[in-house]
Coordinates of C-alpha atoms in Angstrom, one line a residue:
X147 CA 0.0 0.0 0.0
X148 CA 1.2 3.5 -0.8
X149 CA 1.6 6.0 2.0
X150 CA 1.7 9.7 2.4
X151 CA 5.4 9.8 1.5
X152 CA 4.8 8.7 -2.0
X153 CA 6.8 10.9 -4.4
X154 CA 4.9 12.4 -7.4
X155 CA 7.5 12.4 -10.2
X156 CA 7.7 15.2 -12.9
X157 CA 6.3 12.7 -15.4
X158 CA 3.4 11.9 -13.1
X159 CA 2.6 15.5 -12.6
X160 CA 2.7 16.1 -16.3
X161 CA 0.3 13.2 -16.9
X162 CA -2.1 14.8 -14.3
X163 CA -1.9 18.0 -16.2
X164 CA -2.7 16.6 -19.7
X165 CA -4.3 13.3 -19.1
X166 CA -7.3 13.9 -16.9
X167 CA -10.7 14.4 -18.7
X168 CA -12.3 17.8 -18.4
X169 CA -15.0 16.7 -16.0
X170 CA -12.4 15.3 -13.6
X171 CA -10.3 18.5 -13.8
X172 CA -13.4 20.6 -13.0
X173 CA -14.5 18.4 -10.1
X174 CA -11.0 17.9 -8.5
X175 CA -8.8 20.7 -9.6
X176 CA -6.2 20.1 -6.9
X177 CA -6.2 16.4 -6.9
X178 CA -3.2 14.1 -7.3
X179 CA -5.3 11.2 -8.4
X180 CA -4.8 10.2 -12.1
X181 CA -8.4 9.4 -13.1
X182 CA -8.5 8.8 -16.8
X183 CA -10.7 7.7 -19.7
X184 CA -11.4 3.9 -19.9
X185 CA -9.9 4.1 -23.4
X186 CA -6.4 4.5 -21.9
X187 CA -6.9 1.4 -19.7
X188 CA -8.0 -0.8 -22.7
X189 CA -5.0 0.3 -24.8
X190 CA -2.5 -0.5 -22.1
X191 CA -3.7 -4.0 -21.9
X192 CA -3.6 -4.4 -25.7
X193 CA 0.0 -3.0 -25.6
X194 CA 1.2 -5.4 -23.0
X195 CA -0.5 -8.3 -24.7
X196 CA -2.5 -11.2 -23.3
X197 CA -3.5 -8.9 -20.4
X198 CA -6.7 -7.8 -18.9
X199 CA -7.3 -5.7 -15.8
X200 CA -9.8 -5.8 -13.0
X201 CA -13.0 -3.8 -13.3
X202 CA -13.9 -3.9 -9.6
X203 CA -17.4 -3.2 -8.6
X204 CA -16.9 -0.8 -5.7
X205 CA -20.0 -1.8 -3.8
X206 CA -18.5 -0.3 -0.6
X207 CA -15.9 2.1 0.6
X208 CA -13.8 -0.8 1.9
X209 CA -13.7 -2.5 -1.4
X210 CA -12.6 0.7 -3.2
X211 CA -9.7 1.1 -0.7
X212 CA -8.6 -2.5 -1.0
X213 CA -8.6 -2.5 -4.8
X214 CA -6.7 0.8 -5.1
X215 CA -4.0 -0.5 -2.7
X216 CA -3.6 -3.6 -4.7
X217 CA -3.3 -1.6 -8.0
X218 CA -0.5 0.5 -6.4
X219 CA 1.4 -2.7 -5.3
X220 CA 1.0 -4.2 -8.8
X221 CA 1.6 -0.9 -10.7
X222 CA -1.5 -1.9 -12.6
X223 CA -4.0 0.4 -14.3
X224 CA -7.4 -0.5 -13.1
X225 CA -11.1 0.3 -13.4
X226 CA -13.5 1.0 -10.5
X227 CA -17.1 0.6 -11.5
X228 CA -20.7 0.4 -10.3
X229 CA -23.7 -1.0 -12.1
X230 CA -27.1 0.5 -12.4
X231 CA -28.7 -2.1 -10.1
X232 CA -25.9 -1.5 -7.6
X233 CA -25.6 2.3 -7.8
X234 CA -28.4 3.7 -9.9
X235 CA -31.6 5.5 -8.7
X236 CA -32.9 2.3 -7.1
X237 CA -29.6 1.1 -5.7
X238 CA -28.7 -1.6 -3.2
X239 CA -25.3 -0.2 -2.5
X240 CA -24.2 3.1 -0.8
X241 CA -21.7 3.7 -3.7
X242 CA -23.5 5.2 -6.6
X243 CA -23.0 6.6 -10.1
X244 CA -22.9 10.0 -8.6
X245 CA -20.5 9.5 -5.7
X246 CA -18.1 6.8 -6.9
X247 CA -15.6 9.2 -8.5
X248 CA -15.6 11.3 -5.4
X249 CA -14.8 8.2 -3.3
X250 CA -12.1 7.0 -5.6
X251 CA -10.5 10.5 -5.8
X252 CA -10.5 10.9 -2.0
X253 CA -9.1 7.4 -1.3
X254 CA -6.4 7.8 -4.0
X255 CA -5.2 11.1 -2.5
X256 CA -5.3 9.7 1.0
X257 CA -3.3 6.6 0.2
X258 CA -0.9 8.3 -2.3
X259 CA -2.1 6.2 -5.3
X260 CA -0.1 6.9 -8.4
X261 CA -1.6 4.4 -10.9
X262 CA -4.2 5.4 -13.5
X263 CA -7.8 4.6 -12.7
X264 CA -11.0 4.8 -14.8
X265 CA -14.4 5.3 -13.3
X266 CA -16.9 3.1 -15.2
X267 CA -20.7 3.2 -15.1
X268 CA -21.3 -0.5 -15.7
X269 CA -24.6 -2.1 -17.0
X270 CA -26.4 1.1 -17.7
X271 CA -29.5 -0.8 -18.5
X272 CA -31.9 0.5 -21.2
X273 CA -34.9 -2.0 -21.3
X274 CA -37.6 0.2 -22.8
X275 CA -38.5 3.6 -24.2
X276 CA -38.9 5.0 -20.7
X277 CA -35.4 4.0 -19.8
X278 CA -34.2 5.7 -23.1
X279 CA -35.9 8.9 -22.2
X280 CA -34.5 8.9 -18.7
X281 CA -31.0 8.2 -20.0
X282 CA -31.0 11.5 -22.0
X283 CA -30.8 13.4 -18.7
X284 CA -29.3 10.8 -16.4
X285 CA -26.2 9.9 -18.4
X286 CA -25.0 13.6 -18.6
X287 CA -25.5 13.9 -14.9
X288 CA -23.3 10.9 -14.3
X289 CA -20.4 12.3 -16.4
X290 CA -20.9 15.6 -14.5
X291 CA -20.3 13.6 -11.3
X292 CA -17.0 12.1 -12.6
X293 CA -17.7 9.0 -14.7
X294 CA -15.0 8.5 -17.3
X295 CA -16.4 5.3 -19.0
X296 CA -19.8 3.7 -19.6
X297 CA -21.4 0.5 -20.6
X298 CA -24.7 0.9 -22.5
X299 CA -26.6 -2.3 -21.8
X300 CA -29.7 -2.7 -24.0
X301 CA -29.1 -6.5 -24.3
X302 CA -32.5 -7.1 -22.6
X303 CA -34.1 -6.0 -25.8
X304 CA -34.3 -7.6 -29.3
X305 CA -31.2 -7.1 -31.5
X306 CA -32.6 -4.2 -33.5
X307 CA -33.7 -2.3 -30.4
X308 CA -30.4 -3.0 -28.7
X309 CA -28.5 -1.4 -31.6
X310 CA -30.9 1.5 -32.0
X311 CA -30.7 2.3 -28.2
X312 CA -26.9 2.4 -28.5
X313 CA -27.1 4.7 -31.5
X314 CA -29.6 7.0 -29.7
X315 CA -27.1 7.5 -26.8
X316 CA -24.2 8.7 -29.0
X317 CA -24.9 12.5 -28.4
X318 CA -24.9 12.0 -24.6
X319 CA -21.5 10.3 -24.2
X320 CA -18.3 12.3 -24.5
X321 CA -16.1 11.2 -27.4
X322 CA -13.2 10.8 -25.1
X323 CA -15.0 8.4 -22.7
X324 CA -14.5 4.7 -22.6
X325 CA -17.5 2.8 -24.2
X326 CA -18.8 -0.7 -23.7
X327 CA -21.7 -2.4 -25.4
X328 CA -23.3 -5.7 -24.8
X329 CA -25.1 -8.6 -26.5
X330 CA -26.9 -11.3 -24.6
X331 CA -27.9 -11.0 -21.0
X332 CA -25.7 -12.8 -18.5
X333 CA -27.8 -16.1 -18.0
X334 CA -25.2 -18.8 -17.6
X335 CA -25.7 -21.5 -20.3
X336 CA -29.0 -20.1 -21.5
X337 CA -29.2 -17.7 -24.4
X338 CA -25.5 -17.8 -25.3
X339 CA -24.3 -15.0 -27.5
X340 CA -23.3 -15.7 -31.1
X341 CA -20.8 -14.3 -33.6
X342 CA -23.7 -13.1 -35.9
X343 CA -25.2 -11.0 -33.0
X344 CA -21.8 -9.4 -32.3
X345 CA -21.2 -8.6 -36.0
X346 CA -24.7 -7.1 -36.3
X347 CA -24.2 -4.8 -33.3
X348 CA -20.6 -3.7 -33.9
X349 CA -21.1 -3.2 -37.7
X350 CA -24.2 -1.2 -37.1
X351 CA -22.5 1.0 -34.6
X352 CA -19.5 1.5 -36.9
X353 CA -21.8 2.7 -39.7
X354 CA -22.9 5.5 -37.3
X355 CA -19.4 6.5 -36.2
X356 CA -19.6 4.7 -32.8
X357 CA -16.5 2.7 -31.9
X358 CA -16.9 0.7 -28.6
X359 CA -13.8 -0.1 -26.7
X360 CA -15.4 -3.3 -25.3
X361 CA -18.1 -5.7 -26.0
X362 CA -19.7 -7.9 -23.2
X363 CA -21.2 -11.3 -24.0
X364 CA -23.3 -14.0 -22.5
X365 CA -20.5 -16.6 -22.8
X366 CA -21.6 -19.0 -20.2
X367 CA -20.9 -17.2 -16.9
X368 CA -23.2 -15.9 -14.2
X369 CA -23.4 -12.9 -12.0
X370 CA -23.0 -13.4 -8.3
X371 CA -22.1 -16.9 -7.0
X372 CA -20.9 -19.3 -9.7
X373 CA -23.0 -22.3 -8.7
X374 CA -22.9 -24.5 -11.8
X375 CA -19.2 -24.8 -12.1
X376 CA -19.5 -24.4 -15.9
X377 CA -18.1 -20.9 -16.0
X378 CA -16.8 -19.0 -19.0
X379 CA -16.8 -20.6 -22.5
X380 CA -13.4 -19.6 -23.7
X381 CA -13.8 -21.0 -27.2
X382 CA -17.1 -19.2 -27.8
X383 CA -15.5 -16.0 -26.6
X384 CA -12.6 -16.4 -29.0
X385 CA -14.9 -17.1 -31.9
X386 CA -16.9 -14.0 -31.3
X387 CA -13.8 -11.8 -30.9
X388 CA -12.4 -13.2 -34.1
X389 CA -15.7 -12.4 -35.9
X390 CA -15.4 -8.7 -35.1
X391 CA -11.6 -8.5 -35.1
X392 CA -11.5 -5.9 -37.9
X393 CA -13.4 -3.4 -35.8
X394 CA -10.8 -3.7 -33.0
X395 CA -13.2 -4.1 -30.2
X396 CA -11.9 -5.6 -27.0
X397 CA -13.8 -8.0 -24.8
X398 CA -15.3 -7.2 -21.4
X399 CA -15.7 -10.3 -19.2
X400 CA -18.6 -10.2 -16.8
X401 CA -19.2 -12.6 -13.9
X402 CA -15.6 -13.6 -13.1
X403 CA -16.2 -14.4 -9.4
X404 CA -16.0 -18.2 -8.9
X405 CA -14.4 -19.0 -12.2
X406 CA -11.1 -20.9 -11.9
X407 CA -7.9 -18.9 -12.1
X408 CA -6.8 -21.1 -15.0
X409 CA -10.0 -20.3 -17.0
X410 CA -9.4 -16.6 -16.4
X411 CA -5.8 -17.0 -17.5
X412 CA -7.1 -18.6 -20.7
X413 CA -9.5 -15.7 -21.3
X414 CA -6.5 -13.3 -21.0
X415 CA -4.2 -15.4 -23.1
X416 CA -6.5 -16.7 -25.9
X417 CA -9.1 -14.0 -26.4
X418 CA -9.1 -10.2 -26.9
X419 CA -10.5 -9.5 -23.4
X420 CA -9.0 -6.5 -21.6
X421 CA -11.6 -5.9 -18.9
X422 CA -12.7 -8.4 -16.2
X423 CA -15.5 -7.5 -13.9
X424 CA -15.2 -8.7 -10.3
X425 CA -17.9 -7.9 -7.8
X426 CA -19.2 -10.6 -5.5
X427 CA -15.8 -12.1 -4.5
X428 CA -14.6 -8.7 -3.3
X429 CA -17.7 -8.1 -1.2
X430 CA -17.5 -11.6 0.4
X431 CA -13.8 -11.2 1.1
X432 CA -14.2 -7.9 2.8
X433 CA -16.8 -9.4 5.1
X434 CA -14.4 -12.1 6.2
X435 CA -16.3 -15.0 4.6
X436 CA -14.6 -18.3 3.7
X437 CA -14.0 -18.4 -0.1
X438 CA -12.3 -20.9 -2.3
X439 CA -9.1 -20.1 -4.3
X440 CA -11.2 -18.4 -7.0
X441 CA -13.2 -16.2 -4.6
X442 CA -16.4 -18.1 -4.6
X443 CA -18.0 -17.9 -1.2
X444 CA -18.3 -21.2 0.5
X445 CA -21.5 -22.4 2.3
X446 CA -22.2 -25.0 4.9
X447 CA -24.6 -27.9 4.6
X448 CA -27.5 -25.6 5.4
X449 CA -26.6 -23.1 2.8
X450 CA -25.2 -20.5 5.2
X451 CA -22.1 -18.6 4.4
X452 CA -19.1 -19.5 6.6
X453 CA -17.5 -16.6 8.5
X454 CA -13.9 -16.9 9.5
X455 CA -13.4 -15.7 13.1
X456 CA -11.1 -12.8 13.4
X457 CA -11.3 -11.9 9.7
X458 CA -13.4 -9.2 8.1
X459 CA -16.3 -7.9 10.0
X460 CA -16.6 -8.2 13.8
X461 CA -18.5 -11.3 14.8
X462 CA -21.3 -9.2 16.4
X463 CA -21.8 -7.2 13.2
X464 CA -21.9 -10.4 11.1
X465 CA -24.6 -11.8 13.4
X466 CA -26.6 -8.6 13.0
X467 CA -26.3 -8.9 9.2
X468 CA -27.4 -12.5 9.3
X469 CA -30.4 -11.7 11.5
X470 CA -31.4 -8.9 9.1
X471 CA -31.1 -11.2 6.1
X472 CA -33.3 -13.8 7.7
X473 CA -35.9 -11.3 8.6
X474 CA -35.9 -9.9 5.0
X475 CA -35.8 -13.3 3.3
X476 CA -32.4 -12.6 1.9
X477 CA -30.1 -15.5 1.0
X478 CA -27.3 -16.6 -1.3
X479 CA -26.2 -14.1 -3.9
X480 CA -28.8 -11.6 -2.7
X481 CA -26.6 -10.9 0.4
X482 CA -25.4 -8.1 -1.9
X483 CA -28.5 -6.2 -0.7
X484 CA -26.9 -5.9 2.7
X485 CA -24.4 -3.3 1.4
X486 CA -26.7 -0.3 1.7
X487 CA -28.3 -0.8 5.1
X488 CA -25.0 -1.8 6.7
X489 CA -22.4 0.5 5.2
X490 CA -22.4 3.0 8.1
X491 CA -22.2 0.2 10.7
X492 CA -19.3 -1.3 8.8
X493 CA -17.5 2.0 8.7
X494 CA -18.1 2.6 12.4
X495 CA -16.1 -0.5 13.4
X496 CA -12.7 -0.2 14.9
X497 CA -9.9 0.9 12.6
X498 CA -8.1 -2.4 12.9
X499 CA -11.2 -4.2 11.7
X500 CA -11.6 -1.8 8.7
X501 CA -8.0 -2.3 7.8
X502 CA -8.2 -6.1 7.9
X503 CA -11.3 -5.9 5.7
X504 CA -9.5 -3.8 3.1
X505 CA -6.4 -6.0 3.3
X506 CA -8.3 -9.1 2.4
X507 CA -9.6 -7.3 -0.7
X508 CA -6.1 -6.0 -1.5
X509 CA -4.4 -9.3 -1.3
X510 CA -6.9 -11.2 -3.5
X511 CA -7.0 -8.3 -6.1
X512 CA -3.2 -8.2 -6.2
X513 CA -3.1 -11.9 -7.0
X514 CA -5.6 -11.5 -9.8
X515 CA -3.7 -8.5 -11.3
X516 CA -0.3 -10.1 -11.2
X517 CA -0.7 -13.9 -11.3
X518 CA -3.9 -14.3 -13.3
X519 CA -4.7 -11.2 -15.4
X520 CA -1.1 -10.3 -16.4
X521 CA -1.9 -6.6 -15.6
X522 CA 1.2 -5.8 -13.5
X523 CA 3.2 -2.8 -14.8
X524 CA 0.4 -1.5 -17.0
X525 CA 0.2 1.7 -15.1
X526 CA 3.5 2.8 -16.7
X527 CA 2.1 2.0 -20.2
X528 CA -0.9 4.3 -19.6
X529 CA 1.4 7.0 -18.4
X530 CA 3.6 6.7 -21.5
X531 CA 0.6 6.8 -23.7
X532 CA -0.8 9.9 -22.1
X533 CA 2.5 11.7 -22.4
X534 CA 2.8 10.7 -26.0
X535 CA -0.7 11.9 -26.9
X536 CA -0.6 14.9 -24.5
X537 CA -4.4 14.6 -24.3
X538 CA -7.2 13.1 -22.2
X539 CA -8.4 11.5 -25.4
X540 CA -6.2 8.8 -27.0
X541 CA -8.4 8.6 -30.1
X542 CA -10.5 5.7 -31.4
X543 CA -9.2 2.3 -32.5
X544 CA -11.1 1.9 -35.8
X545 CA -12.3 3.8 -38.8
X546 CA -15.8 3.9 -40.3
X547 CA -16.0 0.8 -42.5
X548 CA -19.7 0.4 -42.9
X549 CA -22.1 2.5 -45.1
X550 CA -24.6 4.5 -43.1
X551 CA -27.1 4.0 -46.0
X552 CA -27.1 0.3 -45.3
X553 CA -27.8 0.8 -41.6
X554 CA -30.9 3.1 -41.5
X555 CA -33.5 2.2 -38.9
X556 CA -35.6 0.3 -41.5
X557 CA -32.5 -1.6 -42.6
X558 CA -31.6 -2.4 -39.0
X559 CA -35.0 -3.9 -38.4
X560 CA -34.8 -6.0 -41.6
X561 CA -31.3 -7.2 -40.8
X562 CA -32.2 -8.1 -37.2
X563 CA -35.2 -10.2 -38.4
X564 CA -32.8 -12.4 -40.4
X565 CA -30.7 -13.2 -37.3
X566 CA -31.4 -16.6 -35.8
X567 CA -30.6 -15.9 -32.1
X568 CA -31.7 -17.6 -28.9
X569 CA -32.1 -15.1 -26.1
X570 CA -32.8 -17.7 -23.4
X571 CA -35.6 -17.6 -20.8
X572 CA -37.1 -14.4 -19.6
X573 CA -36.5 -13.3 -16.0
X574 CA -34.6 -10.9 -13.7
X575 CA -30.9 -11.2 -14.7
X576 CA -29.7 -7.8 -13.4
X577 CA -26.2 -7.7 -12.1

């Protein structure tokens, strides 16, 4: 972990001057935190090769502290994110789209963090026209609050509406911001994404001058606790990435918690993935629960999580959380809904307890970054790229290759009707 004696080099200070986006400069004019566009993070992983970095869902202040400390140790560029279900207007976490940048900036300055960090609005869901209308005011408000990267997730809708929703959002997302798009809701083995879906979405966006940095897929994984053991389909992921290779879109891997380290290494080595979302594992680790080597929380014969005495939360607070969960009918992966009602109680614990909570997150994240994701040292690649470009905007990775005349709204509807896609069962598959 960095401390208050960290030296800010001339190169670092120069990167602060030229590399921070205008919203970050306006919000934090005196900050020493290098908060950057998600585009820079993606490019650093590409430059290193066979590397991806953590996109850590900062569901709590403790998780944010632990991840930033790990990034500093690993000299890794990282992403701190929050999803709409976690931190939107109907959130179950205290960290939100509108305060996450402020928390990251404060912690980075407190701990003397000198690695680049992007602030990502993950899974900004657009499920219908009402969501689309709301997005036109909500997305600008999020960038005003310090977001530097966003995932437009209209994957709940048919293929044509997904594409059209992404196109409709173009005026509301700064050109310099990192951009993620998605096909296929995360449903495990149901409704797996296909190369044809990916080509349809990315080609249609390209025709409208939209160049995503990442695409997320349903490639066999799940959000929350990985119960099936099936995990990520590496071959499917590679086939989809190859199908869209000419558009130079990287992969975003959702639902990594509980997948084996070897499978995650294969994703980094064999596919074009540069962003790996980790949420549930970090939450469970901070609480002091017993997890396996991959971060999947372990349960006893009755389905109860196993708390390690002397790790994470105090035993009294954990008992309070369990009682609350039973009273509310909360179990399994829905323990995530304890984040909001218990954040202040967590932060009111003794300092030694808070430190051990963050340290558990730090150690696990460091292992992921260095031994699994191959992201160690990527902070310096971002720094070099910023100083070379002398801008907060590194540019886009592709050119327009598709004709807009072939991707009108009518043409999009017609092309989508020719796709043979299986979206899987209906249901609530929010992150």
